Tab-separated table of C-alpha atoms in Angstrom:
chain	number	residue	atom	x	y	z
H	1	UNK	CA	-113.465	8.784	-9.143
H	2	UNK	CA	-109.796	9.727	-9.942
H	3	UNK	CA	-107.434	12.145	-8.905
H	4	UNK	CA	-104.932	13.773	-11.455
H	5	UNK	CA	-101.851	14.135	-10.097
H	6	UNK	CA	-99.045	16.584	-11.923
H	7	UNK	CA	-96.062	15.841	-11.288
H	8	UNK	CA	-94.098	17.809	-14.058
H	9	UNK	CA	-95.265	15.096	-16.316
H	10	UNK	CA	-96.607	16.087	-19.969
H	11	UNK	CA	-99.645	13.349	-18.911
H	12	UNK	CA	-101.576	12.480	-16.454
H	13	UNK	CA	-100.938	9.847	-13.470
H	14	UNK	CA	-103.741	9.086	-11.778
H	15	UNK	CA	-103.617	8.128	-7.615
H	16	UNK	CA	-105.637	4.780	-7.217
H	17	UNK	CA	-109.111	4.345	-5.411
H	18	UNK	CA	-107.878	4.009	-2.066
H	19	UNK	CA	-105.527	6.561	-2.394
H	20	UNK	CA	-108.210	9.411	-3.392
H	21	UNK	CA	-110.462	8.349	-0.199
H	22	UNK	CA	-107.746	8.483	2.055
H	23	UNK	CA	-107.233	12.208	0.187
H	24	UNK	CA	-110.920	13.067	0.345
H	25	UNK	CA	-110.706	11.891	4.043
H	26	UNK	CA	-107.988	13.958	4.825
H	27	UNK	CA	-110.249	17.026	3.270
H	28	UNK	CA	-112.754	16.473	5.512
H	29	UNK	CA	-110.852	16.392	8.787
H	30	UNK	CA	-109.093	19.954	7.846
H	31	UNK	CA	-111.637	21.985	7.163
H	32	UNK	CA	-113.551	20.450	10.131
H	33	UNK	CA	-110.219	21.634	12.346
H	34	UNK	CA	-110.426	24.825	10.297
H	35	UNK	CA	-111.787	27.183	13.271
H	36	UNK	CA	-110.251	24.919	15.987
H	37	UNK	CA	-106.614	25.253	16.342
H	38	UNK	CA	-105.914	23.504	19.490
H	39	UNK	CA	-107.142	20.436	17.103
H	40	UNK	CA	-104.896	21.200	14.299
H	41	UNK	CA	-102.306	21.272	16.737
H	42	UNK	CA	-102.772	18.145	18.334
H	43	UNK	CA	-103.377	16.593	14.296
H	44	UNK	CA	-99.667	18.129	13.791
H	45	UNK	CA	-98.021	16.310	17.285
H	46	UNK	CA	-99.647	12.782	16.072
H	47	UNK	CA	-98.792	13.107	12.729
H	48	UNK	CA	-94.987	14.544	13.639
H	49	UNK	CA	-95.425	11.134	16.396
H	50	UNK	CA	-96.497	8.790	13.347
H	51	UNK	CA	-93.393	6.170	12.560
H	52	UNK	CA	-91.632	6.599	9.926
H	53	UNK	CA	-92.482	4.336	7.705
H	54	UNK	CA	-90.012	2.212	6.317
H	55	UNK	CA	-88.094	2.199	2.563
H	56	UNK	CA	-89.919	-1.424	1.598
H	57	UNK	CA	-93.515	-0.050	3.106
H	58	UNK	CA	-93.274	3.594	0.645
H	59	UNK	CA	-92.598	1.267	-2.358
H	60	UNK	CA	-95.729	-0.587	-1.513
H	61	UNK	CA	-97.737	2.193	-0.667
H	62	UNK	CA	-96.161	3.562	-3.987
H	63	UNK	CA	-97.169	0.596	-5.896
H	64	UNK	CA	-100.891	0.883	-4.924
H	65	UNK	CA	-100.747	4.278	-5.563
H	66	UNK	CA	-99.909	4.813	-8.752
H	67	UNK	CA	-100.469	3.539	-12.360
H	68	UNK	CA	-97.530	0.399	-13.061
H	69	UNK	CA	-97.745	-0.366	-16.595
H	70	UNK	CA	-95.120	-3.256	-17.898
H	71	UNK	CA	-94.784	-3.075	-22.150
H	72	UNK	CA	-94.065	-7.169	-22.652
H	73	UNK	CA	-95.958	-9.819	-20.921
H	74	UNK	CA	-95.843	-12.939	-23.476
H	75	UNK	CA	-98.967	-15.128	-21.083
H	76	UNK	CA	-101.032	-15.242	-24.986
H	77	UNK	CA	-98.188	-17.396	-26.102
H	78	UNK	CA	-97.602	-18.909	-22.730
H	79	UNK	CA	-101.359	-19.915	-22.793
H	80	UNK	CA	-101.540	-21.052	-26.240
H	81	UNK	CA	-99.573	-24.468	-25.378
H	82	UNK	CA	-100.546	-24.332	-21.781
H	83	UNK	CA	-103.341	-22.993	-20.685
H	84	UNK	CA	-104.175	-21.382	-17.478
H	85	UNK	CA	-106.840	-19.309	-15.995
H	86	UNK	CA	-104.821	-16.011	-15.092
H	87	UNK	CA	-107.550	-14.768	-13.207
H	88	UNK	CA	-106.547	-16.899	-10.637
H	89	UNK	CA	-103.794	-18.068	-8.692
H	90	UNK	CA	-101.815	-20.287	-11.419
H	91	UNK	CA	-98.748	-23.145	-10.910
H	92	UNK	CA	-97.018	-21.930	-13.709
H	93	UNK	CA	-95.318	-18.389	-15.414
H	94	UNK	CA	-95.063	-15.152	-14.433
H	95	UNK	CA	-97.895	-13.544	-14.715
H	96	UNK	CA	-101.966	-13.899	-13.013
H	97	UNK	CA	-103.956	-11.353	-10.855
H	98	UNK	CA	-103.393	-12.183	-7.465
H	99	UNK	CA	-99.498	-11.899	-8.425
H	100	UNK	CA	-100.547	-8.826	-10.526
H	101	UNK	CA	-102.468	-7.260	-7.487
H	102	UNK	CA	-99.879	-7.827	-5.163
H	103	UNK	CA	-97.648	-6.251	-7.198
H	104	UNK	CA	-99.498	-3.016	-8.040
H	105	UNK	CA	-99.072	-3.957	-11.579
H	106	UNK	CA	-102.474	-2.063	-13.519
H	107	UNK	CA	-101.368	-2.041	-16.992
H	108	UNK	CA	-99.853	-5.405	-18.627
H	109	UNK	CA	-99.417	-5.309	-22.539
H	110	UNK	CA	-100.410	-8.488	-23.468
H	111	UNK	CA	-97.575	-9.771	-26.643
H	112	UNK	CA	-99.048	-11.352	-29.588
H	113	UNK	CA	-96.232	-12.914	-30.264
H	114	UNK	CA	-95.976	-14.363	-34.085
H	115	UNK	CA	-92.898	-17.076	-34.372
H	116	UNK	CA	-90.526	-15.712	-36.970
H	117	UNK	CA	-90.509	-19.298	-39.073
H	118	UNK	CA	-94.259	-18.338	-39.748
H	119	UNK	CA	-93.221	-15.498	-42.055
H	120	UNK	CA	-91.804	-18.548	-44.285
H	121	UNK	CA	-94.473	-20.980	-43.775
H	122	UNK	CA	-97.455	-19.166	-43.608
H	123	UNK	CA	-100.098	-18.433	-40.427
H	124	UNK	CA	-99.047	-15.165	-39.042
H	125	UNK	CA	-101.923	-12.862	-39.362
H	126	UNK	CA	-104.162	-16.109	-38.011
H	127	UNK	CA	-102.201	-16.943	-35.563
H	128	UNK	CA	-102.166	-12.783	-34.163
H	129	UNK	CA	-105.831	-13.306	-34.695
H	130	UNK	CA	-105.910	-16.325	-32.355
H	131	UNK	CA	-104.187	-14.813	-29.539
H	132	UNK	CA	-106.278	-11.155	-29.416
H	133	UNK	CA	-109.343	-13.353	-28.770
H	134	UNK	CA	-108.160	-15.419	-26.678
H	135	UNK	CA	-106.980	-11.512	-24.777
H	136	UNK	CA	-110.440	-11.158	-25.683
H	137	UNK	CA	-111.907	-14.136	-23.432
H	138	UNK	CA	-110.264	-13.789	-20.784
H	139	UNK	CA	-111.429	-10.199	-20.565
H	140	UNK	CA	-115.173	-11.958	-21.017
H	141	UNK	CA	-114.379	-14.534	-18.329
H	142	UNK	CA	-113.359	-11.661	-15.599
H	143	UNK	CA	-114.949	-8.541	-16.082
H	144	UNK	CA	-114.324	-7.562	-12.574
H	145	UNK	CA	-110.304	-7.803	-12.548
H	146	UNK	CA	-109.297	-7.151	-16.050
H	147	UNK	CA	-110.675	-4.613	-19.475
H	148	UNK	CA	-109.385	-3.632	-22.076
H	149	UNK	CA	-107.723	-0.538	-23.655
H	150	UNK	CA	-107.446	0.958	-26.365
H	151	UNK	CA	-106.204	3.882	-25.676
H	152	UNK	CA	-104.305	5.672	-22.904
H	153	UNK	CA	-107.445	7.109	-21.649
H	154	UNK	CA	-108.931	3.383	-21.696
H	155	UNK	CA	-106.037	2.881	-19.223
H	156	UNK	CA	-106.624	5.641	-16.599
H	157	UNK	CA	-110.472	4.780	-17.004
H	158	UNK	CA	-109.598	1.386	-15.948
H	159	UNK	CA	-107.104	2.239	-13.178
H	160	UNK	CA	-109.779	4.631	-12.072
H	161	UNK	CA	-112.720	1.629	-11.511
H	162	UNK	CA	-109.917	-0.831	-10.217
H	163	UNK	CA	-109.352	-3.022	-13.275
H	164	UNK	CA	-106.097	-4.641	-14.294
H	165	UNK	CA	-105.714	-3.270	-18.293
H	166	UNK	CA	-104.865	-5.678	-20.805
H	167	UNK	CA	-103.879	-3.511	-23.800
H	168	UNK	CA	-101.961	-5.404	-26.356
H	169	UNK	CA	-98.580	-5.191	-28.514
H	170	UNK	CA	-97.478	-7.498	-31.435
H	171	UNK	CA	-94.577	-8.998	-31.722
H	172	UNK	CA	-93.331	-9.435	-34.927
H	173	UNK	CA	-94.782	-7.985	-37.618
H	174	UNK	CA	-95.053	-10.437	-39.715
H	175	UNK	CA	-98.705	-10.903	-39.065
H	176	UNK	CA	-99.073	-8.080	-41.362
H	177	UNK	CA	-98.214	-9.882	-44.091
H	178	UNK	CA	-97.207	-6.904	-46.810
H	179	UNK	CA	-100.727	-5.546	-46.498
H	180	UNK	CA	-101.707	-2.037	-44.796
H	181	UNK	CA	-104.990	-3.447	-44.564
H	182	UNK	CA	-103.989	-5.581	-41.927
H	183	UNK	CA	-102.658	-2.507	-39.778
H	184	UNK	CA	-106.334	-1.444	-39.892
H	185	UNK	CA	-107.374	-5.263	-38.890
H	186	UNK	CA	-105.147	-5.416	-36.361
H	187	UNK	CA	-105.606	-1.627	-35.012
H	188	UNK	CA	-109.196	-2.088	-34.914
H	189	UNK	CA	-108.616	-5.123	-32.758
H	190	UNK	CA	-106.693	-3.634	-30.412
H	191	UNK	CA	-103.355	-4.093	-30.796
H	192	UNK	CA	-101.691	-0.583	-29.936
H	193	UNK	CA	-97.573	-1.204	-30.748
H	194	UNK	CA	-95.701	-3.574	-32.914
H	195	UNK	CA	-91.979	-5.051	-32.566
H	196	UNK	CA	-91.008	-4.652	-36.615
H	197	UNK	CA	-89.567	-8.253	-36.393
H	198	UNK	CA	-88.147	-11.062	-34.282
H	199	UNK	CA	-85.690	-13.469	-34.276
H	200	UNK	CA	-85.219	-13.820	-38.159
H	201	UNK	CA	-85.792	-10.679	-40.841
H	202	UNK	CA	-89.113	-10.464	-42.349
H	203	UNK	CA	-90.546	-8.699	-44.793
H	204	UNK	CA	-90.074	-5.322	-42.528
H	205	UNK	CA	-87.178	-5.589	-41.053
H	206	UNK	CA	-83.836	-7.078	-40.944
H	207	UNK	CA	-83.105	-8.721	-37.670
H	208	UNK	CA	-80.357	-8.065	-34.420
H	209	UNK	CA	-80.542	-11.708	-34.197
H	210	UNK	CA	-80.249	-12.399	-37.759
H	211	UNK	CA	-76.629	-12.716	-39.581
H	212	UNK	CA	-78.423	-12.082	-42.672
H	213	UNK	CA	-79.245	-8.758	-43.456
H	214	UNK	CA	-80.787	-8.385	-46.787
H	215	UNK	CA	-83.361	-4.832	-46.655
H	216	UNK	CA	-79.899	-3.837	-45.080
H	217	UNK	CA	-82.454	-2.159	-42.181
H	218	UNK	CA	-85.792	-1.549	-43.126
H	219	UNK	CA	-87.674	-2.699	-46.615
H	220	UNK	CA	-89.013	-0.871	-48.603
H	221	UNK	CA	-92.570	-2.068	-46.675
H	222	UNK	CA	-91.127	-1.347	-43.619
H	223	UNK	CA	-90.349	2.493	-44.362
H	224	UNK	CA	-94.030	2.472	-45.397
H	225	UNK	CA	-95.784	0.856	-42.572
H	226	UNK	CA	-93.658	3.031	-40.038
H	227	UNK	CA	-95.372	6.036	-41.647
H	228	UNK	CA	-98.729	4.021	-41.762
H	229	UNK	CA	-98.102	3.466	-37.811
H	230	UNK	CA	-97.457	6.988	-37.010
H	231	UNK	CA	-101.004	8.054	-38.648
H	232	UNK	CA	-103.426	5.517	-37.149
H	233	UNK	CA	-101.892	5.946	-34.033
H	234	UNK	CA	-100.004	2.252	-33.731
H	235	UNK	CA	-96.777	2.876	-31.346
H	236	UNK	CA	-93.609	1.769	-33.698
H	237	UNK	CA	-91.357	-0.884	-31.387
H	238	UNK	CA	-87.657	-0.375	-32.413
H	239	UNK	CA	-86.604	-3.922	-30.319
H	240	UNK	CA	-85.306	-6.845	-32.013
H	241	UNK	CA	-84.528	-4.937	-35.323
H	242	UNK	CA	-81.666	-4.155	-36.567
H	243	UNK	CA	-79.138	-1.197	-35.773
H	244	UNK	CA	-79.291	-0.390	-39.323
H	245	UNK	CA	-83.332	-0.287	-39.622
H	246	UNK	CA	-83.400	1.276	-35.929
H	247	UNK	CA	-81.651	4.298	-37.391
H	248	UNK	CA	-83.777	4.114	-40.168
H	249	UNK	CA	-86.991	4.048	-38.271
H	250	UNK	CA	-85.706	7.211	-36.541
H	251	UNK	CA	-85.519	8.903	-39.465
H	252	UNK	CA	-88.660	7.235	-41.180
H	253	UNK	CA	-91.211	8.249	-37.576
H	254	UNK	CA	-92.717	11.368	-37.310
H	255	UNK	CA	-93.882	10.417	-33.681
H	256	UNK	CA	-91.892	9.225	-30.843
H	257	UNK	CA	-90.706	5.595	-30.909
H	258	UNK	CA	-90.323	2.994	-28.084
H	259	UNK	CA	-88.008	-0.153	-27.225
H	260	UNK	CA	-90.800	-2.170	-25.370
H	261	UNK	CA	-87.848	-4.900	-23.976
H	262	UNK	CA	-85.107	-4.015	-24.426
H	263	UNK	CA	-82.056	-3.050	-22.444
H	264	UNK	CA	-78.732	-0.348	-22.430
H	265	UNK	CA	-75.644	-2.319	-24.280
H	266	UNK	CA	-73.077	-0.612	-22.329
H	267	UNK	CA	-73.273	-3.493	-19.501
H	268	UNK	CA	-73.644	-6.272	-22.549
H	269	UNK	CA	-71.145	-5.138	-25.500
H	270	UNK	CA	-71.858	-7.082	-28.975
H	271	UNK	CA	-75.659	-7.836	-27.465
H	272	UNK	CA	-77.149	-6.183	-30.349
H	273	UNK	CA	-80.466	-6.907	-28.897
H	274	UNK	CA	-79.652	-4.077	-26.055
H	275	UNK	CA	-79.597	-0.585	-27.413
H	276	UNK	CA	-76.283	1.257	-27.605
H	277	UNK	CA	-75.938	4.744	-25.906
H	278	UNK	CA	-76.264	6.556	-29.142
H	279	UNK	CA	-78.907	4.897	-29.747
H	280	UNK	CA	-81.040	5.569	-26.551
H	281	UNK	CA	-79.812	9.227	-27.101
H	282	UNK	CA	-81.254	9.846	-30.433
H	283	UNK	CA	-84.298	7.599	-28.958
H	284	UNK	CA	-84.531	10.346	-26.674
H	285	UNK	CA	-84.466	12.955	-28.967
H	286	UNK	CA	-87.780	11.477	-30.552
H	287	UNK	CA	-89.119	11.642	-27.183
H	288	UNK	CA	-89.017	8.027	-27.132
H	289	UNK	CA	-88.578	5.521	-24.380
H	290	UNK	CA	-87.059	2.124	-23.604
H	291	UNK	CA	-88.350	0.560	-21.134
H	292	UNK	CA	-85.445	-1.401	-19.365
H	293	UNK	CA	-86.138	-5.924	-19.980
H	294	UNK	CA	-85.818	-7.992	-16.897
H	295	UNK	CA	-84.224	-10.926	-18.518
H	296	UNK	CA	-80.456	-12.074	-16.973
H	297	UNK	CA	-78.970	-12.304	-20.515
H	298	UNK	CA	-79.933	-8.447	-21.257
H	299	UNK	CA	-78.779	-7.730	-18.339
H	300	UNK	CA	-75.587	-8.913	-17.211
H	301	UNK	CA	-72.499	-10.040	-19.963
H	302	UNK	CA	-71.609	-12.660	-17.005
H	303	UNK	CA	-74.711	-14.166	-17.352
H	304	UNK	CA	-74.534	-14.228	-21.425
H	305	UNK	CA	-70.909	-16.088	-21.279
H	306	UNK	CA	-72.802	-18.640	-19.094
H	307	UNK	CA	-75.415	-18.924	-21.011
H	308	UNK	CA	-73.427	-19.216	-23.977
H	309	UNK	CA	-71.102	-21.986	-22.090
H	310	UNK	CA	-74.279	-24.204	-22.172
H	311	UNK	CA	-75.067	-23.975	-25.296
H	312	UNK	CA	-71.515	-24.793	-26.345
H	313	UNK	CA	-71.805	-28.315	-24.035
H	314	UNK	CA	-74.886	-29.018	-25.094
H	315	UNK	CA	-74.053	-28.547	-28.771
H	316	UNK	CA	-71.105	-30.776	-28.434
H	317	UNK	CA	-72.635	-33.399	-26.858
H	318	UNK	CA	-75.522	-33.947	-29.590
H	319	UNK	CA	-72.547	-33.970	-32.199
H	320	UNK	CA	-70.535	-36.271	-30.511
H	321	UNK	CA	-73.253	-38.513	-30.451
H	322	UNK	CA	-75.011	-37.667	-33.714
H	323	UNK	CA	-78.727	-36.862	-31.711
H	324	UNK	CA	-80.773	-33.853	-32.733
H	325	UNK	CA	-80.441	-31.367	-30.602
H	326	UNK	CA	-84.011	-31.344	-29.568
H	327	UNK	CA	-84.172	-35.240	-28.754
H	328	UNK	CA	-85.022	-36.237	-25.005
H	329	UNK	CA	-80.784	-37.729	-24.646
H	330	UNK	CA	-79.684	-33.945	-25.688
H	331	UNK	CA	-82.297	-32.699	-22.802
H	332	UNK	CA	-80.962	-34.872	-20.230
H	333	UNK	CA	-77.943	-33.837	-20.483
H	334	UNK	CA	-78.568	-30.353	-20.532
H	335	UNK	CA	-80.948	-30.584	-17.063
H	336	UNK	CA	-77.757	-32.470	-15.555
H	337	UNK	CA	-75.523	-29.492	-16.876
H	338	UNK	CA	-77.142	-27.346	-15.308
H	339	UNK	CA	-77.427	-29.038	-12.113
H	340	UNK	CA	-73.759	-29.320	-12.135
H	341	UNK	CA	-73.150	-25.604	-13.437
H	342	UNK	CA	-76.427	-23.425	-12.523
H	343	UNK	CA	-77.463	-20.716	-14.491
H	344	UNK	CA	-75.958	-17.598	-13.155
H	345	UNK	CA	-78.999	-14.704	-12.476
H	346	UNK	CA	-77.796	-10.885	-12.440
H	347	UNK	CA	-79.283	-9.137	-9.581
H	348	UNK	CA	-82.106	-6.621	-8.914
H	349	UNK	CA	-78.793	-4.153	-8.037
H	350	UNK	CA	-77.775	-4.938	-12.075
H	351	UNK	CA	-81.537	-4.507	-13.349
H	352	UNK	CA	-80.831	-0.763	-11.511
H	353	UNK	CA	-77.892	0.139	-12.994
H	354	UNK	CA	-79.721	-0.030	-16.306
H	355	UNK	CA	-82.023	2.390	-15.426
H	356	UNK	CA	-79.723	4.316	-13.363
H	357	UNK	CA	-77.699	3.853	-17.299
H	358	UNK	CA	-80.872	5.810	-18.763
H	359	UNK	CA	-81.275	8.198	-16.384
H	360	UNK	CA	-77.721	9.591	-16.224
H	361	UNK	CA	-77.298	9.301	-20.204
H	362	UNK	CA	-80.334	11.315	-21.287
H	363	UNK	CA	-82.329	12.094	-18.052
H	364	UNK	CA	-85.522	10.364	-16.351
H	365	UNK	CA	-88.210	10.970	-19.154
H	366	UNK	CA	-86.979	8.224	-20.959
H	367	UNK	CA	-86.694	4.903	-20.022
H	368	UNK	CA	-89.644	2.695	-18.312
H	369	UNK	CA	-90.250	-1.150	-17.395
H	370	UNK	CA	-90.913	-3.913	-20.171
H	371	UNK	CA	-89.933	-6.849	-18.106
H	372	UNK	CA	-90.388	-9.540	-20.666
H	373	UNK	CA	-92.130	-12.059	-17.649
H	374	UNK	CA	-93.436	-15.449	-19.835
H	375	UNK	CA	-90.851	-14.755	-22.482
H	376	UNK	CA	-87.067	-14.907	-21.283
H	377	UNK	CA	-88.319	-18.109	-19.238
H	378	UNK	CA	-86.042	-19.001	-16.176
H	379	UNK	CA	-83.544	-16.300	-16.553
H	380	UNK	CA	-85.168	-13.396	-14.392
H	381	UNK	CA	-83.424	-11.963	-11.806
H	382	UNK	CA	-82.945	-12.234	-7.791
H	383	UNK	CA	-85.882	-10.547	-6.782
H	384	UNK	CA	-87.842	-9.534	-9.725
H	385	UNK	CA	-89.092	-13.026	-10.256
H	386	UNK	CA	-92.799	-11.929	-11.319
H	387	UNK	CA	-95.279	-9.849	-11.534
H	388	UNK	CA	-95.492	-9.619	-7.779
H	389	UNK	CA	-92.166	-8.048	-7.762
H	390	UNK	CA	-92.374	-4.747	-8.843
H	391	UNK	CA	-92.339	-3.111	-4.918
H	392	UNK	CA	-88.771	-4.407	-4.721
H	393	UNK	CA	-87.851	-2.679	-8.181
H	394	UNK	CA	-89.474	0.686	-6.256
H	395	UNK	CA	-87.789	0.148	-3.247
H	396	UNK	CA	-84.281	0.008	-4.810
H	397	UNK	CA	-84.721	3.119	-6.579
H	398	UNK	CA	-85.905	4.738	-3.475
H	399	UNK	CA	-82.432	3.145	-2.074
H	400	UNK	CA	-80.812	4.981	-4.726
H	401	UNK	CA	-81.931	8.632	-4.088
H	402	UNK	CA	-84.946	8.257	-6.517
H	403	UNK	CA	-87.757	10.795	-5.880
H	404	UNK	CA	-91.466	9.558	-6.185
H	405	UNK	CA	-91.735	12.015	-9.118
H	406	UNK	CA	-89.288	10.460	-10.709
H	407	UNK	CA	-90.600	6.552	-9.832
H	408	UNK	CA	-94.357	7.433	-11.467
H	409	UNK	CA	-92.223	8.474	-14.837
H	410	UNK	CA	-90.818	4.604	-14.139
H	411	UNK	CA	-93.634	3.197	-13.640
H	412	UNK	CA	-95.676	4.556	-15.989
H	413	UNK	CA	-95.298	8.230	-16.673
H	414	UNK	CA	-92.981	8.051	-19.530
H	415	UNK	CA	-94.855	5.676	-21.682
H	416	UNK	CA	-97.823	7.543	-21.014
H	417	UNK	CA	-96.728	10.344	-22.605
H	418	UNK	CA	-95.302	8.267	-25.454
H	419	UNK	CA	-98.702	6.537	-26.122
H	420	UNK	CA	-100.208	10.357	-25.868
H	421	UNK	CA	-98.043	11.762	-28.030
H	422	UNK	CA	-98.669	9.143	-30.268
H	423	UNK	CA	-102.689	9.316	-30.408
H	424	UNK	CA	-102.250	13.022	-31.171
H	425	UNK	CA	-100.299	12.258	-33.466
H	426	UNK	CA	-102.850	10.354	-35.638
H	427	UNK	CA	-104.891	12.900	-35.039
H	428	UNK	CA	-103.515	15.139	-36.293
H	429	UNK	CA	-103.426	12.570	-39.823
């Protein structure tokens, strides 16, 4: 059973089953008291006398009541190198079922991550297929906990049934391997967004991390791919691509696009991986959504500076001693350096600043959550260390004056709207 709660959202946000039961019970109680005024007054007095919930309690209630969707969680690649049963508590990583339940996470987009090196060596499609099979196997092994989600409707249905959805997004379109038939192949396998490139330019797009920009934005095939993604119903993800490529995507795409795990460049000047104000404005004009990345180096310039100093020290040590930077000696030096000069983690307040900035810039309808859990290593902010932490984010939003309706949009409403609009466009083309 599900309950549609309309909060001025273009799509539907579904209240959690427990909330449905409570509302039904309240309805029955009210119905039985309609002809009994004294009992009604008693109910009003009881409600007035009930203790007011703290912001932390309100946050936990909201986390349990509505869909929380996080568009970027790197579980598959993490498990590729060290498998753990994420249907139970795991000693490593940022995601598992018990912690997801504790945090209220309902839709964890599994990142099908393809390393940039495979663009030249080959094997991108094979790895993508293996990682997708891994996600399918996770669901098969725990069907009472997880479910795949091939559509926004599937996600809502899984939510109503108390299951955590594992929709999939591909991080690095390298796996398309220059053949649009592979887009259809991966769509059929459940891929619902594609990050066009990763840390190096590929046959689709230049990368924000890559000094070389051979395509000066999108390649001709990249432009064709964006159109094909619109037509088939795969969301275009502009995270990781160069600025030039972003503006070209916005010219080509006929459906809203997403930035699945990016933050605001306003706080990290010069960090092209984040989105500038002009880019966020254009994204919003297109109806898209920026999903805020939690990694400290996406959030705090001070964290970026600290990390760069550490990297420089490690490189200098390796050069001085004629060592490979991946050698054990260099790793030991790096470890000792960090022990004396600890990494500077961003704070929850700084993460909230990014949400505030986007909302003030373009409004509440264009921002969501793309944490990059399991993808940014030991760089997560204080109080946002894993998927059990979403209530901390919600409490912070409440403290800053966000209404419950606004928070619902951030948690999933905006993303669901975009997904539904992408599905609707594809259905017509």
